[in-house]
Amino acid sequence: MFAVIIGLSIGIGLPMQTAINSRLRNAFSSPLLSSMTSFTIGTIFLALVALLITYSLEIGVDLIKNQPWWIWVGGLLGVIYLTGNILLFPHLGGVQTVIMPIVGQIIMSMLIDNFGWFYSPTHALNIIRILGALLVLLGVFLAISAQKLFSARKEIISDNSLLQNSNRNSQWFWRIGGIVTGMFSASQTAINGHLGTVLNSAVKAAFVSFLIGSIALWIIVAVVEHGYHFAPAFNRKFPWWIWIGGLIGALFVLGNAYLVPLIGTGFTVVIVLLGQITGSMLVDQFGWFAAKRNPIVPLQVLGIILMVIGIVLIKLF
C-alpha cells in the first residue's frame, strides 16, 4: 500500500510540473531553455539530497566498467521523451500527443515485466493482464478526451484540422513516433530502477539520471538556441513557483527508481499513470498554477474507474 501511495503521489505531481513548466517556458520564450533550467534545478536538488543521505556523490570506476552501458542512458531517454512530446504536438494535436506515448508506456512496461528486461522483476503476461492493460488504455482515453467530447468536440475538431494539413502516411509516422517515445519513457523507469539497485541508492540513481539529462540539454540548447539567454526570465515579474518544476520532476524520477525494484516496471507505470491522469484532472478542475480551468465531466470519472479496474487485474493476475 505504501508503494501505491508513492506511485499515485508522484503521478499526481507530474501534471503540476507540466503546468509550472508552461509558465517557465513563457518566462524564457523557449521550451528547450525552460526544460534545461528545470532539469538543472532538479539535478542540484537531488545532489543535495544524495549528499545528505549517502554523504557522497562518488561512483566507483570499477562499477562503471563492470555494468552494462545501458544503465547510464536513463537520463537521455527522459530527454528524448520530453523533446518528442514537443515535436509531436504540432503534427498530432493535444489528444493524440498524450495518448500515443501512454500506449507505448503500457506496451513496453508489459514487455519488460514479461521478459525481465533491464533486470526488472519478471511478471509473465496472461489474458487477464492484457485485458487489464486494455481497460487502462480505454480509461486513459475517456479521462483525456471525454471533456472534449462533452464540449461539442471543440478540441477534437481542432486536432482534425491539424491532421488535414498532412497526409495519412505522415500522421502514422508521428503516431508511431509517439508510441516509441512512450516506450523510451517506460524503459527509463526500468533502467533507473536497476541503477538504484546497483548504486544501493534510489536517490543517487535519480541524481545520475538527471545529471546526464541536464548535460544533454545544455548541449542541445547551445547548438539549437546558439547560447543561453536567461535574461528574459529575470527581467519580468513571474510567480516564485515557476522555479519548482524541476523539484517535482526530481521527486518523480526518484519515486520511480525506488518503486521498480519493489513492484516491477509494469505496475509502477500504471500506478503512476493513474496518479498522472488524476492530477491532470485536478489541475483542470481548479485551475492550479495559472492553468485554464476545465471542470471535470462524468465520462472522465468513468475513465478513472476503468483504469482502477484495469490496474487491479494487472496487479492480481
mmCIF file with all atom_site columns, C-alpha atoms in Angstrom, residues 4-177:
data_model
loop_
_atom_site.group_PDB
_atom_site.id
_atom_site.type_symbol
_atom_site.label_atom_id
_atom_site.label_alt_id
_atom_site.label_comp_id
_atom_site.label_asym_id
_atom_site.label_entity_id
_atom_site.label_seq_id
_atom_site.pdbx_PDB_ins_code
_atom_site.Cartn_x
_atom_site.Cartn_y
_atom_site.Cartn_z
_atom_site.occupancy
_atom_site.B_iso_or_equiv
_atom_site.pdbx_formal_charge
_atom_site.auth_seq_id
_atom_site.auth_comp_id
_atom_site.auth_asym_id
_atom_site.auth_atom_id
_atom_site.pdbx_PDB_model_num
ATOM 1   C CA . VAL A 1 4   ? 0.885   2.569   -4.257  1.00 0.00 ? 4   VAL A CA 1
ATOM 2   C CA . ILE A 1 5   ? 0.688   5.847   -2.302  1.00 0.00 ? 5   ILE A CA 1
ATOM 3   C CA . ILE A 1 6   ? 4.140   6.864   -3.534  1.00 0.00 ? 6   ILE A CA 1
ATOM 4   C CA . GLY A 1 7   ? 3.241   5.991   -7.141  1.00 0.00 ? 7   GLY A CA 1
ATOM 5   C CA . LEU A 1 8   ? -0.023  7.935   -7.019  1.00 0.00 ? 8   LEU A CA 1
ATOM 6   C CA . SER A 1 9   ? 1.669   10.911  -5.360  1.00 0.00 ? 9   SER A CA 1
ATOM 7   C CA . ILE A 1 10  ? 4.468   11.288  -7.898  1.00 0.00 ? 10  ILE A CA 1
ATOM 8   C CA . GLY A 1 11  ? 1.969   10.723  -10.707 1.00 0.00 ? 11  GLY A CA 1
ATOM 9   C CA . ILE A 1 12  ? -0.323  13.471  -9.379  1.00 0.00 ? 12  ILE A CA 1
ATOM 10  C CA . GLY A 1 13  ? 2.673   15.791  -9.177  1.00 0.00 ? 13  GLY A CA 1
ATOM 11  C CA . LEU A 1 14  ? 3.633   15.367  -12.844 1.00 0.00 ? 14  LEU A CA 1
ATOM 12  C CA . PRO A 1 15  ? 0.743   17.417  -14.360 1.00 0.00 ? 15  PRO A CA 1
ATOM 13  C CA . MET A 1 16  ? 1.517   20.111  -11.808 1.00 0.00 ? 16  MET A CA 1
ATOM 14  C CA . GLN A 1 17  ? 5.090   20.124  -13.085 1.00 0.00 ? 17  GLN A CA 1
ATOM 15  C CA . THR A 1 18  ? 3.757   20.476  -16.632 1.00 0.00 ? 18  THR A CA 1
ATOM 16  C CA . ALA A 1 19  ? 1.626   23.479  -15.657 1.00 0.00 ? 19  ALA A CA 1
ATOM 17  C CA . ILE A 1 20  ? 4.564   25.044  -13.805 1.00 0.00 ? 20  ILE A CA 1
ATOM 18  C CA . ASN A 1 21  ? 6.994   24.449  -16.665 1.00 0.00 ? 21  ASN A CA 1
ATOM 19  C CA . SER A 1 22  ? 4.495   26.005  -19.079 1.00 0.00 ? 22  SER A CA 1
ATOM 20  C CA . ARG A 1 23  ? 4.843   29.257  -17.141 1.00 0.00 ? 23  ARG A CA 1
ATOM 21  C CA . LEU A 1 24  ? 8.612   28.823  -17.064 1.00 0.00 ? 24  LEU A CA 1
ATOM 22  C CA . ARG A 1 25  ? 8.516   28.364  -20.841 1.00 0.00 ? 25  ARG A CA 1
ATOM 23  C CA . ASN A 1 26  ? 6.658   31.687  -21.124 1.00 0.00 ? 26  ASN A CA 1
ATOM 24  C CA . ALA A 1 27  ? 9.343   33.316  -18.989 1.00 0.00 ? 27  ALA A CA 1
ATOM 25  C CA . PHE A 1 28  ? 12.155  32.112  -21.251 1.00 0.00 ? 28  PHE A CA 1
ATOM 26  C CA . SER A 1 29  ? 10.172  32.074  -24.540 1.00 0.00 ? 29  SER A CA 1
ATOM 27  C CA . SER A 1 30  ? 11.949  28.786  -25.288 1.00 0.00 ? 30  SER A CA 1
ATOM 28  C CA . PRO A 1 31  ? 10.787  25.240  -24.481 1.00 0.00 ? 31  PRO A CA 1
ATOM 29  C CA . LEU A 1 32  ? 14.332  23.857  -24.644 1.00 0.00 ? 32  LEU A CA 1
ATOM 30  C CA . LEU A 1 33  ? 15.794  26.515  -22.350 1.00 0.00 ? 33  LEU A CA 1
ATOM 31  C CA . SER A 1 34  ? 12.981  26.079  -19.837 1.00 0.00 ? 34  SER A CA 1
ATOM 32  C CA . SER A 1 35  ? 13.448  22.281  -19.898 1.00 0.00 ? 35  SER A CA 1
ATOM 33  C CA . MET A 1 36  ? 17.176  22.697  -19.395 1.00 0.00 ? 36  MET A CA 1
ATOM 34  C CA . THR A 1 37  ? 16.575  25.018  -16.430 1.00 0.00 ? 37  THR A CA 1
ATOM 35  C CA . SER A 1 38  ? 14.039  22.626  -14.901 1.00 0.00 ? 38  SER A CA 1
ATOM 36  C CA . PHE A 1 39  ? 16.398  19.650  -15.285 1.00 0.00 ? 39  PHE A CA 1
ATOM 37  C CA . THR A 1 40  ? 19.304  21.628  -13.815 1.00 0.00 ? 40  THR A CA 1
ATOM 38  C CA . ILE A 1 41  ? 17.321  22.701  -10.738 1.00 0.00 ? 41  ILE A CA 1
ATOM 39  C CA . GLY A 1 42  ? 16.214  19.082  -10.247 1.00 0.00 ? 42  GLY A CA 1
ATOM 40  C CA . THR A 1 43  ? 19.835  17.903  -10.542 1.00 0.00 ? 43  THR A CA 1
ATOM 41  C CA . ILE A 1 44  ? 21.031  20.352  -7.886  1.00 0.00 ? 44  ILE A CA 1
ATOM 42  C CA . PHE A 1 45  ? 18.183  19.316  -5.571  1.00 0.00 ? 45  PHE A CA 1
ATOM 43  C CA . LEU A 1 46  ? 18.958  15.597  -5.975  1.00 0.00 ? 46  LEU A CA 1
ATOM 44  C CA . ALA A 1 47  ? 22.677  16.231  -5.452  1.00 0.00 ? 47  ALA A CA 1
ATOM 45  C CA . LEU A 1 48  ? 21.930  17.913  -2.117  1.00 0.00 ? 48  LEU A CA 1
ATOM 46  C CA . VAL A 1 49  ? 19.568  15.118  -1.041  1.00 0.00 ? 49  VAL A CA 1
ATOM 47  C CA . ALA A 1 50  ? 22.100  12.449  -2.041  1.00 0.00 ? 50  ALA A CA 1
ATOM 48  C CA . LEU A 1 51  ? 24.824  14.205  -0.063  1.00 0.00 ? 51  LEU A CA 1
ATOM 49  C CA . LEU A 1 52  ? 22.580  14.395  2.999   1.00 0.00 ? 52  LEU A CA 1
ATOM 50  C CA . ILE A 1 53  ? 21.651  10.703  2.806   1.00 0.00 ? 53  ILE A CA 1
ATOM 51  C CA . THR A 1 54  ? 24.748  8.980   1.390   1.00 0.00 ? 54  THR A CA 1
ATOM 52  C CA . TYR A 1 55  ? 27.396  11.657  2.196   1.00 0.00 ? 55  TYR A CA 1
ATOM 53  C CA . SER A 1 56  ? 28.879  11.182  -1.269  1.00 0.00 ? 56  SER A CA 1
ATOM 54  C CA . LEU A 1 57  ? 28.169  11.575  -4.987  1.00 0.00 ? 57  LEU A CA 1
ATOM 55  C CA . GLU A 1 58  ? 31.107  9.377   -5.967  1.00 0.00 ? 58  GLU A CA 1
ATOM 56  C CA . ILE A 1 59  ? 30.603  6.444   -8.325  1.00 0.00 ? 59  ILE A CA 1
ATOM 57  C CA . GLY A 1 60  ? 33.478  3.967   -8.493  1.00 0.00 ? 60  GLY A CA 1
ATOM 58  C CA . VAL A 1 61  ? 35.364  3.486   -11.760 1.00 0.00 ? 61  VAL A CA 1
ATOM 59  C CA . ASP A 1 62  ? 35.164  -0.297  -11.365 1.00 0.00 ? 62  ASP A CA 1
ATOM 60  C CA . LEU A 1 63  ? 31.381  -0.088  -11.090 1.00 0.00 ? 63  LEU A CA 1
ATOM 61  C CA . ILE A 1 64  ? 31.205  1.925   -14.322 1.00 0.00 ? 64  ILE A CA 1
ATOM 62  C CA . LYS A 1 65  ? 33.411  -0.623  -16.111 1.00 0.00 ? 65  LYS A CA 1
ATOM 63  C CA . ASN A 1 66  ? 31.549  -3.679  -14.840 1.00 0.00 ? 66  ASN A CA 1
ATOM 64  C CA . GLN A 1 67  ? 27.990  -2.538  -15.527 1.00 0.00 ? 67  GLN A CA 1
ATOM 65  C CA . PRO A 1 68  ? 26.231  -2.689  -18.932 1.00 0.00 ? 68  PRO A CA 1
ATOM 66  C CA . TRP A 1 69  ? 26.382  0.543   -20.945 1.00 0.00 ? 69  TRP A CA 1
ATOM 67  C CA . TRP A 1 70  ? 22.588  0.988   -20.983 1.00 0.00 ? 70  TRP A CA 1
ATOM 68  C CA . ILE A 1 71  ? 22.426  1.503   -17.232 1.00 0.00 ? 71  ILE A CA 1
ATOM 69  C CA . TRP A 1 72  ? 23.624  5.116   -17.727 1.00 0.00 ? 72  TRP A CA 1
ATOM 70  C CA . VAL A 1 73  ? 21.227  6.214   -20.502 1.00 0.00 ? 73  VAL A CA 1
ATOM 71  C CA . GLY A 1 74  ? 18.053  6.703   -18.445 1.00 0.00 ? 74  GLY A CA 1
ATOM 72  C CA . GLY A 1 75  ? 18.535  10.469  -18.405 1.00 0.00 ? 75  GLY A CA 1
ATOM 73  C CA . LEU A 1 76  ? 18.965  10.564  -22.186 1.00 0.00 ? 76  LEU A CA 1
ATOM 74  C CA . LEU A 1 77  ? 15.736  8.604   -22.651 1.00 0.00 ? 77  LEU A CA 1
ATOM 75  C CA . GLY A 1 78  ? 13.988  11.158  -20.435 1.00 0.00 ? 78  GLY A CA 1
ATOM 76  C CA . VAL A 1 79  ? 15.250  13.984  -22.663 1.00 0.00 ? 79  VAL A CA 1
ATOM 77  C CA . ILE A 1 80  ? 14.093  12.108  -25.786 1.00 0.00 ? 80  ILE A CA 1
ATOM 78  C CA . TYR A 1 81  ? 10.638  11.663  -24.238 1.00 0.00 ? 81  TYR A CA 1
ATOM 79  C CA . LEU A 1 82  ? 10.434  15.345  -23.289 1.00 0.00 ? 82  LEU A CA 1
ATOM 80  C CA . THR A 1 83  ? 11.664  16.576  -26.686 1.00 0.00 ? 83  THR A CA 1
ATOM 81  C CA . GLY A 1 84  ? 9.473   14.053  -28.505 1.00 0.00 ? 84  GLY A CA 1
ATOM 82  C CA . ASN A 1 85  ? 6.314   15.495  -26.955 1.00 0.00 ? 85  ASN A CA 1
ATOM 83  C CA . ILE A 1 86  ? 7.356   18.976  -28.098 1.00 0.00 ? 86  ILE A CA 1
ATOM 84  C CA . LEU A 1 87  ? 7.800   17.690  -31.665 1.00 0.00 ? 87  LEU A CA 1
ATOM 85  C CA . LEU A 1 88  ? 4.605   15.606  -31.705 1.00 0.00 ? 88  LEU A CA 1
ATOM 86  C CA . PHE A 1 89  ? 2.088   18.274  -30.728 1.00 0.00 ? 89  PHE A CA 1
ATOM 87  C CA . PRO A 1 90  ? 2.071   20.306  -33.998 1.00 0.00 ? 90  PRO A CA 1
ATOM 88  C CA . HIS A 1 91  ? 1.550   17.109  -36.009 1.00 0.00 ? 91  HIS A CA 1
ATOM 89  C CA . LEU A 1 92  ? -0.901  15.162  -33.844 1.00 0.00 ? 92  LEU A CA 1
ATOM 90  C CA . GLY A 1 93  ? -2.745  17.719  -31.732 1.00 0.00 ? 93  GLY A CA 1
ATOM 91  C CA . GLY A 1 94  ? -3.335  17.642  -27.997 1.00 0.00 ? 94  GLY A CA 1
ATOM 92  C CA . VAL A 1 95  ? -5.316  14.405  -27.582 1.00 0.00 ? 95  VAL A CA 1
ATOM 93  C CA . GLN A 1 96  ? -3.091  12.096  -29.627 1.00 0.00 ? 96  GLN A CA 1
ATOM 94  C CA . THR A 1 97  ? 0.096   13.655  -28.232 1.00 0.00 ? 97  THR A CA 1
ATOM 95  C CA . VAL A 1 98  ? -0.981  12.431  -24.790 1.00 0.00 ? 98  VAL A CA 1
ATOM 96  C CA . ILE A 1 99  ? -2.496  9.081   -25.794 1.00 0.00 ? 99  ILE A CA 1
ATOM 97  C CA . MET A 1 100 ? 0.187   7.738   -28.175 1.00 0.00 ? 100 MET A CA 1
ATOM 98  C CA . PRO A 1 101 ? 3.065   7.862   -25.643 1.00 0.00 ? 101 PRO A CA 1
ATOM 99  C CA . ILE A 1 102 ? 0.803   6.283   -22.992 1.00 0.00 ? 102 ILE A CA 1
ATOM 100 C CA . VAL A 1 103 ? 0.123   3.391   -25.383 1.00 0.00 ? 103 VAL A CA 1
ATOM 101 C CA . GLY A 1 104 ? 3.893   2.985   -25.745 1.00 0.00 ? 104 GLY A CA 1
ATOM 102 C CA . GLN A 1 105 ? 4.431   3.134   -21.976 1.00 0.00 ? 105 GLN A CA 1
ATOM 103 C CA . ILE A 1 106 ? 1.922   0.374   -21.282 1.00 0.00 ? 106 ILE A CA 1
ATOM 104 C CA . ILE A 1 107 ? 3.128   -1.869  -24.129 1.00 0.00 ? 107 ILE A CA 1
ATOM 105 C CA . MET A 1 108 ? 6.776   -1.533  -23.125 1.00 0.00 ? 108 MET A CA 1
ATOM 106 C CA . SER A 1 109 ? 6.129   -1.935  -19.404 1.00 0.00 ? 109 SER A CA 1
ATOM 107 C CA . MET A 1 110 ? 4.242   -5.187  -20.036 1.00 0.00 ? 110 MET A CA 1
ATOM 108 C CA . LEU A 1 111 ? 7.085   -6.466  -22.256 1.00 0.00 ? 111 LEU A CA 1
ATOM 109 C CA . ILE A 1 112 ? 9.712   -5.519  -19.664 1.00 0.00 ? 112 ILE A CA 1
ATOM 110 C CA . ASP A 1 113 ? 7.758   -7.344  -16.980 1.00 0.00 ? 113 ASP A CA 1
ATOM 111 C CA . ASN A 1 114 ? 7.213   -10.423 -19.149 1.00 0.00 ? 114 ASN A CA 1
ATOM 112 C CA . PHE A 1 115 ? 10.838  -10.837 -20.282 1.00 0.00 ? 115 PHE A CA 1
ATOM 113 C CA . GLY A 1 116 ? 12.591  -9.304  -17.271 1.00 0.00 ? 116 GLY A CA 1
ATOM 114 C CA . TRP A 1 117 ? 14.460  -6.771  -19.407 1.00 0.00 ? 117 TRP A CA 1
ATOM 115 C CA . PHE A 1 118 ? 16.827  -4.367  -17.637 1.00 0.00 ? 118 PHE A CA 1
ATOM 116 C CA . TYR A 1 119 ? 16.921  -6.853  -14.733 1.00 0.00 ? 119 TYR A CA 1
ATOM 117 C CA . SER A 1 120 ? 13.362  -5.947  -13.749 1.00 0.00 ? 120 SER A CA 1
ATOM 118 C CA . PRO A 1 121 ? 11.286  -8.387  -11.669 1.00 0.00 ? 121 PRO A CA 1
ATOM 119 C CA . THR A 1 122 ? 9.570   -10.857 -14.030 1.00 0.00 ? 122 THR A CA 1
ATOM 120 C CA . HIS A 1 123 ? 5.781   -10.965 -14.201 1.00 0.00 ? 123 HIS A CA 1
ATOM 121 C CA . ALA A 1 124 ? 4.507   -13.109 -17.078 1.00 0.00 ? 124 ALA A CA 1
ATOM 122 C CA . LEU A 1 125 ? 1.801   -11.858 -19.420 1.00 0.00 ? 125 LEU A CA 1
ATOM 123 C CA . ASN A 1 126 ? -1.566  -13.599 -19.480 1.00 0.00 ? 126 ASN A CA 1
ATOM 124 C CA . ILE A 1 127 ? -5.004  -12.905 -20.933 1.00 0.00 ? 127 ILE A CA 1
ATOM 125 C CA . ILE A 1 128 ? -6.297  -11.189 -17.794 1.00 0.00 ? 128 ILE A CA 1
ATOM 126 C CA . ARG A 1 129 ? -3.287  -8.861  -17.570 1.00 0.00 ? 129 ARG A CA 1
ATOM 127 C CA . ILE A 1 130 ? -3.705  -7.965  -21.254 1.00 0.00 ? 130 ILE A CA 1
ATOM 128 C CA . LEU A 1 131 ? -7.398  -7.261  -20.601 1.00 0.00 ? 131 LEU A CA 1
ATOM 129 C CA . GLY A 1 132 ? -6.352  -5.074  -17.659 1.00 0.00 ? 132 GLY A CA 1
ATOM 130 C CA . ALA A 1 133 ? -3.959  -3.119  -19.894 1.00 0.00 ? 133 ALA A CA 1
ATOM 131 C CA . LEU A 1 134 ? -6.741  -2.587  -22.470 1.00 0.00 ? 134 LEU A CA 1
ATOM 132 C CA . LEU A 1 135 ? -9.067  -1.309  -19.718 1.00 0.00 ? 135 LEU A CA 1
ATOM 133 C CA . VAL A 1 136 ? -6.345  1.103   -18.582 1.00 0.00 ? 136 VAL A CA 1
ATOM 134 C CA . LEU A 1 137 ? -5.970  2.386   -22.159 1.00 0.00 ? 137 LEU A CA 1
ATOM 135 C CA . LEU A 1 138 ? -9.740  2.821   -22.503 1.00 0.00 ? 138 LEU A CA 1
ATOM 136 C CA . GLY A 1 139 ? -9.832  4.629   -19.172 1.00 0.00 ? 139 GLY A CA 1
ATOM 137 C CA . VAL A 1 140 ? -6.979  6.906   -20.273 1.00 0.00 ? 140 VAL A CA 1
ATOM 138 C CA . PHE A 1 141 ? -8.801  7.756   -23.499 1.00 0.00 ? 141 PHE A CA 1
ATOM 139 C CA . LEU A 1 142 ? -12.004 8.655   -21.637 1.00 0.00 ? 142 LEU A CA 1
ATOM 140 C CA . ALA A 1 143 ? -10.172 10.646  -18.957 1.00 0.00 ? 143 ALA A CA 1
ATOM 141 C CA . ILE A 1 144 ? -8.228  12.659  -21.543 1.00 0.00 ? 144 ILE A CA 1
ATOM 142 C CA . SER A 1 145 ? -10.768 13.161  -24.323 1.00 0.00 ? 145 SER A CA 1
ATOM 143 C CA . ALA A 1 146 ? -14.156 12.950  -22.540 1.00 0.00 ? 146 ALA A CA 1
ATOM 144 C CA . GLN A 1 147 ? -14.134 16.637  -21.739 1.00 0.00 ? 147 GLN A CA 1
ATOM 145 C CA . LYS A 1 148 ? -13.569 17.480  -25.381 1.00 0.00 ? 148 LYS A CA 1
ATOM 146 C CA . LEU A 1 149 ? -16.297 15.074  -26.473 1.00 0.00 ? 149 LEU A CA 1
ATOM 147 C CA . PHE A 1 150 ? -18.591 16.584  -23.833 1.00 0.00 ? 150 PHE A CA 1
ATOM 148 C CA . SER A 1 151 ? -17.981 20.143  -25.058 1.00 0.00 ? 151 SER A CA 1
ATOM 149 C CA . ALA A 1 152 ? -19.040 19.671  -28.669 1.00 0.00 ? 152 ALA A CA 1
ATOM 150 C CA . ARG A 1 153 ? -15.699 18.170  -29.677 1.00 0.00 ? 153 ARG A CA 1
ATOM 151 C CA . LYS A 1 154 ? -14.062 21.571  -29.983 1.00 0.00 ? 154 LYS A CA 1
ATOM 152 C CA . GLU A 1 155 ? -10.519 20.399  -29.468 1.00 0.00 ? 155 GLU A CA 1
ATOM 153 C CA . ILE A 1 156 ? -11.061 17.211  -31.471 1.00 0.00 ? 156 ILE A CA 1
ATOM 154 C CA . ILE A 1 157 ? -12.199 19.386  -34.363 1.00 0.00 ? 157 ILE A CA 1
ATOM 155 C CA . SER A 1 158 ? -9.077  21.471  -33.842 1.00 0.00 ? 158 SER A CA 1
ATOM 156 C CA . ASP A 1 159 ? -6.947  18.332  -33.845 1.00 0.00 ? 159 ASP A CA 1
ATOM 157 C CA . ASN A 1 160 ? -8.645  17.124  -37.026 1.00 0.00 ? 160 ASN A CA 1
ATOM 158 C CA . SER A 1 161 ? -7.927  20.445  -38.695 1.00 0.00 ? 161 SER A CA 1
ATOM 159 C CA . LEU A 1 162 ? -4.268  19.839  -37.884 1.00 0.00 ? 162 LEU A CA 1
ATOM 160 C CA . LEU A 1 163 ? -4.456  16.355  -39.314 1.00 0.00 ? 163 LEU A CA 1
ATOM 161 C CA . GLN A 1 164 ? -5.846  17.697  -42.594 1.00 0.00 ? 164 GLN A CA 1
ATOM 162 C CA . ASN A 1 165 ? -2.618  19.607  -43.161 1.00 0.00 ? 165 ASN A CA 1
ATOM 163 C CA . SER A 1 166 ? -0.622  16.380  -43.641 1.00 0.00 ? 166 SER A CA 1
ATOM 164 C CA . ASN A 1 167 ? -1.147  13.130  -45.486 1.00 0.00 ? 167 ASN A CA 1
ATOM 165 C CA . ARG A 1 168 ? -2.173  9.941   -43.691 1.00 0.00 ? 168 ARG A CA 1
ATOM 166 C CA . ASN A 1 169 ? 1.222   8.287   -44.052 1.00 0.00 ? 169 ASN A CA 1
ATOM 167 C CA . SER A 1 170 ? 2.858   11.235  -42.326 1.00 0.00 ? 170 SER A CA 1
ATOM 168 C CA . GLN A 1 171 ? 0.327   11.021  -39.500 1.00 0.00 ? 171 GLN A CA 1
ATOM 169 C CA . TRP A 1 172 ? 1.065   7.351   -38.919 1.00 0.00 ? 172 TRP A CA 1
ATOM 170 C CA . PHE A 1 173 ? 4.758   8.189   -38.836 1.00 0.00 ? 173 PHE A CA 1
ATOM 171 C CA . TRP A 1 174 ? 4.157   10.646  -35.997 1.00 0.00 ? 174 TRP A CA 1
ATOM 172 C CA . ARG A 1 175 ? 1.763   8.288   -34.195 1.00 0.00 ? 175 ARG A CA 1
ATOM 173 C CA . ILE A 1 176 ? 4.370   5.526   -34.255 1.00 0.00 ? 176 ILE A CA 1
ATOM 174 C CA . GLY A 1 177 ? 6.903   8.103   -33.087 1.00 0.00 ? 177 GLY A CA 1
#
